Amino acid sequence: MVSFEEELEISSIHENLEDVSARNAASRRSVEDFKVPAAAPGMKMYRLVVVSFGLLCILQAALNISLRLTLYLEAGCNNLTEERDDLKRTLENYVSQQNSLTEERDEMKRINLDLEAGRNLLTEENHGLKRTLEEYAHYLQQGWVYFSGSFYRISSTMKTWQDSRRDCQQRGADLMIINSQEEQDFSRQYKNIIWIGLMDRDTEGEWTWVDGTQLTTSFWYSGEPNNYLNKNEDCVNINHHDHQNSWNDAPCENEYFWICEKKM
Ligand code: 2F8
Ligand code: CA
């Protein structure tokens, strides 16, 4: 048995179900109202043409842009190539200039070395000349006489040939060596008998100068050398001043004046 309350509840559920189905039908109608109606075939073609035309325009624009871009890039590329060539040429010029400068510098270095060597030589020469000058001054102050590259000194005392030579050596010189007519003439100005640096003490008849050289040009007085009376005349003096040929051989132990020579 269904109660009254239960019958009421069932009738209200029925009413609700009817409302829901009524609302669903209404909403189905409104959706159908909003649906786009299917396009006609002429309209479709029209749309296709419009879209195609649009695409062609876009393609054309893209082609234009890419063409312009290509031209622009090509021009830029050419500029860059020219610039690069310019830079290459400039670089080559710099390199060649640098090479020239390097060669110039090396040449200057060589010249500098030569000049330095020249200066050193001149400095040495200068020092040598100074020493020579000092030596000249020294001999002149000591009363020596300069003639043709040598200083000469006549003694004021008399000694044996050997002692005479020792005196010369102590003065940094030796007995006079005569090896030219000019020197022979120079020696004749002294009027005393004077020893010179010639002797044959080591081997009789072999006349040798004090520097060890053999006699070549001689100025013997007539009849000399004669080793007079076998008196061991082994040393030579200038005896005959008034004659061009003035030499005489005499015993070395005899004492005479002497003449020293210092070659400069
Ligand atoms: O006549 C030449 C002769 O004259 C002197 O002796 C007398 C010389 N003597 C001295 O000078 C010591 C010789 O040497 C010379 O040859
Ligand atoms: Ca003699």
Short mmCIF file of C-alpha atoms and ligand atoms in Angstrom, two decimals:
data_model
loop_
_atom_site.label_atom_id
_atom_site.label_comp_id
_atom_site.label_asym_id
_atom_site.label_seq_id
_atom_site.Cartn_x
_atom_site.Cartn_y
_atom_site.Cartn_z
CA MET A 1 0.00 0.00 0.00
CA VAL A 2 1.32 3.42 -0.97
CA SER A 3 0.80 6.11 1.55
CA PHE A 4 -0.52 9.52 0.73
CA GLU A 5 2.83 11.11 1.41
CA GLU A 6 4.55 8.65 -0.90
CA GLU A 7 2.03 9.41 -3.66
CA LEU A 8 2.75 13.12 -3.27
CA GLU A 9 6.51 12.54 -3.57
CA ILE A 10 6.14 10.39 -6.71
CA SER A 11 3.94 13.01 -8.39
CA SER A 12 6.51 15.72 -7.65
CA ILE A 13 9.32 13.56 -9.20
CA HIS A 14 7.17 13.15 -12.35
CA GLU A 15 6.69 16.89 -12.56
CA ASN A 16 10.42 17.44 -12.25
CA LEU A 17 11.19 14.91 -15.01
CA GLU A 18 8.76 16.68 -17.35
CA ASP A 19 10.43 20.03 -16.66
CA VAL A 20 13.87 18.62 -17.44
CA SER A 21 12.80 17.10 -20.77
CA ALA A 22 11.03 20.39 -21.69
CA ARG A 23 14.23 22.35 -20.98
CA ASN A 24 16.34 19.90 -23.04
CA ALA A 25 14.07 20.32 -26.06
CA ALA A 26 14.31 24.08 -25.77
CA SER A 27 18.09 24.05 -25.63
CA ARG A 28 18.30 21.71 -28.71
CA ARG A 29 16.26 24.25 -30.62
CA SER A 30 18.52 27.17 -29.67
CA VAL A 31 21.73 25.25 -30.82
CA GLU A 32 20.22 24.55 -34.17
CA ASP A 33 19.34 28.25 -34.45
CA PHE A 34 23.04 29.17 -34.10
CA LYS A 35 24.55 26.62 -36.66
CA VAL A 36 26.21 28.27 -39.83
CA PRO A 37 24.39 27.32 -42.86
CA ALA A 38 26.51 25.27 -45.45
CA ALA A 39 28.22 27.53 -48.07
CA ALA A 40 27.12 27.51 -51.66
CA PRO A 41 29.75 26.16 -54.38
CA GLY A 42 30.21 29.69 -55.96
CA MET A 43 31.11 31.05 -52.56
CA LYS A 44 33.71 28.30 -52.04
CA MET A 45 35.44 29.11 -55.34
CA TYR A 46 35.44 32.78 -54.44
CA ARG A 47 37.12 32.04 -51.12
CA LEU A 48 39.73 29.81 -52.85
CA VAL A 49 40.61 32.56 -55.32
CA VAL A 50 40.94 35.15 -52.54
CA VAL A 51 43.18 32.87 -50.44
CA SER A 52 45.32 31.97 -53.49
CA PHE A 53 45.70 35.62 -54.41
CA GLY A 54 46.75 36.41 -50.85
CA LEU A 55 49.33 33.62 -50.90
CA LEU A 56 50.69 34.87 -54.26
CA CYS A 57 51.02 38.37 -52.80
CA ILE A 58 52.92 37.01 -49.81
CA LEU A 59 55.18 34.96 -52.13
CA GLN A 60 55.84 38.03 -54.31
CA ALA A 61 56.70 40.10 -51.25
CA ALA A 62 59.02 37.38 -49.98
CA LEU A 63 60.71 37.18 -53.40
CA ASN A 64 61.15 40.97 -53.48
CA ILE A 65 62.63 41.00 -50.02
CA SER A 66 65.01 38.13 -50.76
CA LEU A 67 66.06 39.77 -54.07
CA ARG A 68 66.74 43.09 -52.38
CA LEU A 69 68.56 41.31 -49.58
CA THR A 70 70.70 39.43 -52.12
CA LEU A 71 71.57 42.66 -53.96
CA TYR A 72 72.31 44.43 -50.70
CA LEU A 73 74.48 41.58 -49.46
CA GLU A 74 76.27 41.35 -52.82
CA ALA A 75 77.06 45.09 -52.75
CA GLY A 76 78.22 44.76 -49.15
CA CYS A 77 80.32 41.77 -50.15
CA ASN A 78 81.94 43.71 -53.02
CA ASN A 79 82.71 46.59 -50.67
CA LEU A 80 84.27 44.20 -48.21
CA THR A 81 86.35 42.59 -50.98
CA GLU A 82 87.61 46.00 -52.09
CA GLU A 83 88.30 46.96 -48.51
CA ARG A 84 90.13 43.66 -47.98
CA ASP A 85 92.21 44.22 -51.15
CA ASP A 86 92.98 47.76 -49.98
CA LEU A 87 94.04 46.44 -46.60
CA LYS A 88 96.12 43.76 -48.32
CA ARG A 89 97.88 46.40 -50.42
CA THR A 90 98.41 48.60 -47.35
CA LEU A 91 99.77 45.61 -45.46
CA GLU A 92 102.09 44.71 -48.34
CA ASN A 93 103.30 48.33 -48.40
CA TYR A 94 103.92 48.21 -44.65
CA VAL A 95 105.77 44.91 -44.99
CA SER A 96 107.92 46.23 -47.84
CA GLN A 97 108.54 49.47 -45.90
CA GLN A 98 109.46 47.44 -42.85
CA ASN A 99 111.85 45.32 -44.94
CA SER A 100 113.48 48.47 -46.32
CA LEU A 101 113.74 49.90 -42.82
CA THR A 102 115.22 46.64 -41.54
CA GLU A 103 117.79 46.66 -44.35
CA GLU A 104 118.52 50.33 -43.65
CA ARG A 105 118.89 49.58 -39.94
CA ASP A 106 121.26 46.67 -40.65
CA GLU A 107 123.29 48.86 -43.01
CA MET A 108 123.42 51.58 -40.33
CA LYS A 109 124.51 48.96 -37.83
CA ARG A 110 127.32 47.88 -40.17
CA ILE A 111 128.33 51.51 -40.74
CA ASN A 112 128.19 52.09 -36.99
CA LEU A 113 130.46 49.09 -36.40
CA ASP A 114 132.87 50.34 -39.07
CA LEU A 115 132.82 53.80 -37.53
CA GLU A 116 133.39 52.34 -34.09
CA ALA A 117 136.31 50.28 -35.41
CA GLY A 118 137.63 53.41 -37.16
CA ARG A 119 137.25 55.45 -33.99
CA ASN A 120 139.06 52.75 -31.98
CA LEU A 121 141.87 52.74 -34.52
CA LEU A 122 142.06 56.53 -34.39
CA THR A 123 142.04 56.44 -30.59
CA GLU A 124 144.88 53.89 -30.62
CA GLU A 125 146.73 55.95 -33.23
CA ASN A 126 146.14 59.04 -31.13
CA HIS A 127 147.58 57.33 -28.06
CA GLY A 128 150.53 56.10 -30.15
CA LEU A 129 151.15 59.59 -31.47
CA LYS A 130 150.93 61.02 -27.96
CA ARG A 131 153.51 58.50 -26.74
CA THR A 132 155.74 59.29 -29.76
CA LEU A 133 155.37 63.00 -29.11
CA GLU A 134 156.28 62.53 -25.48
CA GLU A 135 159.28 60.45 -26.56
CA TYR A 136 160.35 63.14 -29.06
CA ALA A 137 160.02 65.80 -26.37
CA HIS A 138 162.08 63.65 -23.99
CA TYR A 139 164.97 63.13 -26.49
CA LEU A 140 164.98 66.80 -27.54
CA GLN A 141 165.13 67.90 -23.89
CA GLN A 142 168.12 65.55 -23.40
CA GLY A 143 170.00 67.30 -26.23
CA TRP A 144 169.48 64.67 -28.95
CA VAL A 145 169.39 65.79 -32.61
CA TYR A 146 166.60 64.64 -34.93
CA PHE A 147 167.49 63.56 -38.48
CA SER A 148 165.48 61.52 -40.98
CA GLY A 149 163.47 59.40 -38.57
CA SER A 150 166.11 59.01 -35.82
CA PHE A 151 167.50 60.89 -32.86
CA TYR A 152 171.32 61.12 -32.50
CA ARG A 153 173.51 61.99 -29.55
CA ILE A 154 177.25 62.64 -29.56
CA SER A 155 179.07 61.81 -26.34
CA SER A 156 181.07 64.39 -24.45
CA THR A 157 183.49 61.78 -23.07
CA MET A 158 185.53 58.95 -24.59
CA LYS A 159 185.10 55.25 -24.00
CA THR A 160 185.97 51.86 -25.51
CA TRP A 161 183.65 50.61 -28.25
CA GLN A 162 181.93 48.19 -25.83
CA ASP A 163 181.41 50.80 -23.07
CA SER A 164 180.22 53.30 -25.66
CA ARG A 165 177.63 50.81 -26.82
CA ARG A 166 176.53 50.11 -23.25
CA ASP A 167 175.98 53.84 -22.70
CA CYS A 168 173.75 54.04 -25.78
CA GLN A 169 171.77 51.00 -24.68
CA GLN A 170 171.23 52.53 -21.25
CA ARG A 171 169.63 55.48 -23.04
CA GLY A 172 167.23 53.22 -24.96
CA ALA A 173 169.36 53.45 -28.13
CA ASP A 174 172.43 51.84 -29.72
CA LEU A 175 175.56 52.89 -31.60
CA MET A 176 174.78 54.55 -34.94
CA ILE A 177 174.02 52.39 -37.96
CA ILE A 178 174.74 54.07 -41.32
CA ASN A 179 172.81 52.75 -44.28
CA SER A 180 172.45 55.72 -46.62
CA GLN A 181 174.58 58.45 -48.17
CA GLU A 182 172.47 61.06 -46.30
CA GLU A 183 173.19 59.46 -42.96
CA GLN A 184 176.88 59.18 -43.86
CA ASP A 185 176.95 62.93 -44.70
CA PHE A 186 175.11 63.72 -41.46
CA SER A 187 177.72 61.74 -39.43
CA ARG A 188 180.64 63.75 -40.87
CA GLN A 189 179.57 67.01 -39.19
CA TYR A 190 181.20 65.84 -35.90
CA LYS A 191 184.89 66.56 -36.04
CA ASN A 192 186.17 64.12 -33.37
CA ILE A 193 186.93 60.45 -34.02
CA ILE A 194 183.67 58.69 -33.10
CA TRP A 195 182.68 55.06 -32.72
CA ILE A 196 179.80 53.74 -34.84
CA GLY A 197 177.91 50.46 -34.47
CA LEU A 198 179.94 48.30 -36.90
CA MET A 199 182.43 45.49 -36.02
CA ASP A 200 183.87 42.13 -37.15
CA ARG A 201 184.69 40.74 -33.71
CA ASP A 202 182.76 37.51 -34.26
CA THR A 203 184.26 36.58 -37.65
CA GLU A 204 187.27 38.43 -39.04
CA GLY A 205 186.38 40.33 -42.22
CA GLU A 206 182.63 39.81 -41.76
CA TRP A 207 181.39 43.29 -40.88
CA THR A 208 178.16 43.33 -38.93
CA TRP A 209 175.99 46.17 -37.61
CA VAL A 210 174.81 46.18 -33.97
CA ASP A 211 171.27 45.24 -35.08
CA GLY A 212 172.72 41.98 -36.54
CA THR A 213 172.50 42.98 -40.23
CA GLN A 214 175.43 42.49 -42.58
CA LEU A 215 177.23 45.46 -44.09
CA THR A 216 176.04 46.23 -47.63
CA THR A 217 176.66 49.93 -48.34
CA SER A 218 180.08 50.96 -46.99
CA PHE A 219 182.03 54.24 -46.70
CA TRP A 220 185.59 53.01 -45.95
CA TYR A 221 188.44 55.51 -46.18
CA SER A 222 190.92 54.63 -48.84
CA GLY A 223 192.98 51.59 -47.80
CA GLU A 224 190.60 50.60 -45.00
CA PRO A 225 189.69 48.28 -43.43
CA ASN A 226 193.25 47.03 -43.01
CA ASN A 227 193.42 45.49 -39.51
CA TYR A 228 196.52 47.64 -39.24
CA LEU A 229 199.58 45.61 -38.19
CA ASN A 230 197.31 42.79 -37.05
CA LYS A 231 196.27 44.88 -34.05
CA ASN A 232 192.80 43.36 -33.93
CA GLU A 233 191.13 46.34 -35.50
CA ASP A 234 187.64 44.87 -35.08
CA CYS A 235 185.60 48.05 -34.47
CA VAL A 236 184.81 50.96 -36.76
CA ASN A 237 184.98 54.72 -36.27
CA ILE A 238 184.55 57.87 -38.35
CA ASN A 239 188.07 59.22 -38.65
CA HIS A 240 188.38 61.19 -41.89
CA HIS A 241 185.57 63.78 -41.61
CA ASP A 242 186.75 65.77 -44.56
CA HIS A 243 186.26 62.82 -46.91
CA GLN A 244 183.04 61.33 -48.19
CA ASN A 245 184.43 57.90 -47.33
CA SER A 246 185.48 58.37 -43.74
CA TRP A 247 185.50 55.00 -41.97
CA ASN A 248 188.48 53.30 -40.34
CA ASP A 249 188.82 50.04 -38.46
CA ALA A 250 190.60 50.36 -35.09
CA PRO A 251 191.16 48.29 -31.91
CA CYS A 252 187.89 48.08 -29.89
CA GLU A 253 189.79 48.81 -26.63
CA ASN A 254 190.76 52.28 -27.81
CA GLU A 255 188.73 55.09 -26.31
CA TYR A 256 186.96 57.56 -28.57
CA PHE A 257 183.82 59.66 -28.55
CA TRP A 258 180.77 57.83 -29.83
CA ILE A 259 177.41 58.52 -31.45
CA CYS A 260 174.14 56.89 -30.35
CA GLU A 261 171.12 56.48 -32.58
CA LYS A 262 167.49 56.04 -31.50
CA LYS A 263 165.24 55.00 -34.38
CA MET A 264 161.75 56.49 -34.04
O1 2F8 B 1 197.28 54.66 -41.94
C1 2F8 B 1 196.12 54.16 -41.64
C2 2F8 B 1 196.11 53.68 -40.20
O2 2F8 B 1 196.31 54.79 -39.35
C3 2F8 B 1 196.37 54.48 -37.94
O3 2F8 B 1 197.41 53.66 -37.64
C4 2F8 B 1 198.68 54.31 -37.68
C5 2F8 B 1 195.07 53.80 -37.54
N1 2F8 B 1 195.15 53.44 -36.16
C6 2F8 B 1 194.26 53.87 -35.27
O4 2F8 B 1 193.41 54.65 -35.57
C7 2F8 B 1 194.44 53.39 -33.88
C8 2F8 B 1 194.82 52.61 -38.40
O5 2F8 B 1 193.59 51.99 -38.09
C9 2F8 B 1 194.81 53.02 -39.85
O6 2F8 B 1 194.52 51.95 -40.66
CA CA B 2 192.47 50.56 -39.82
#
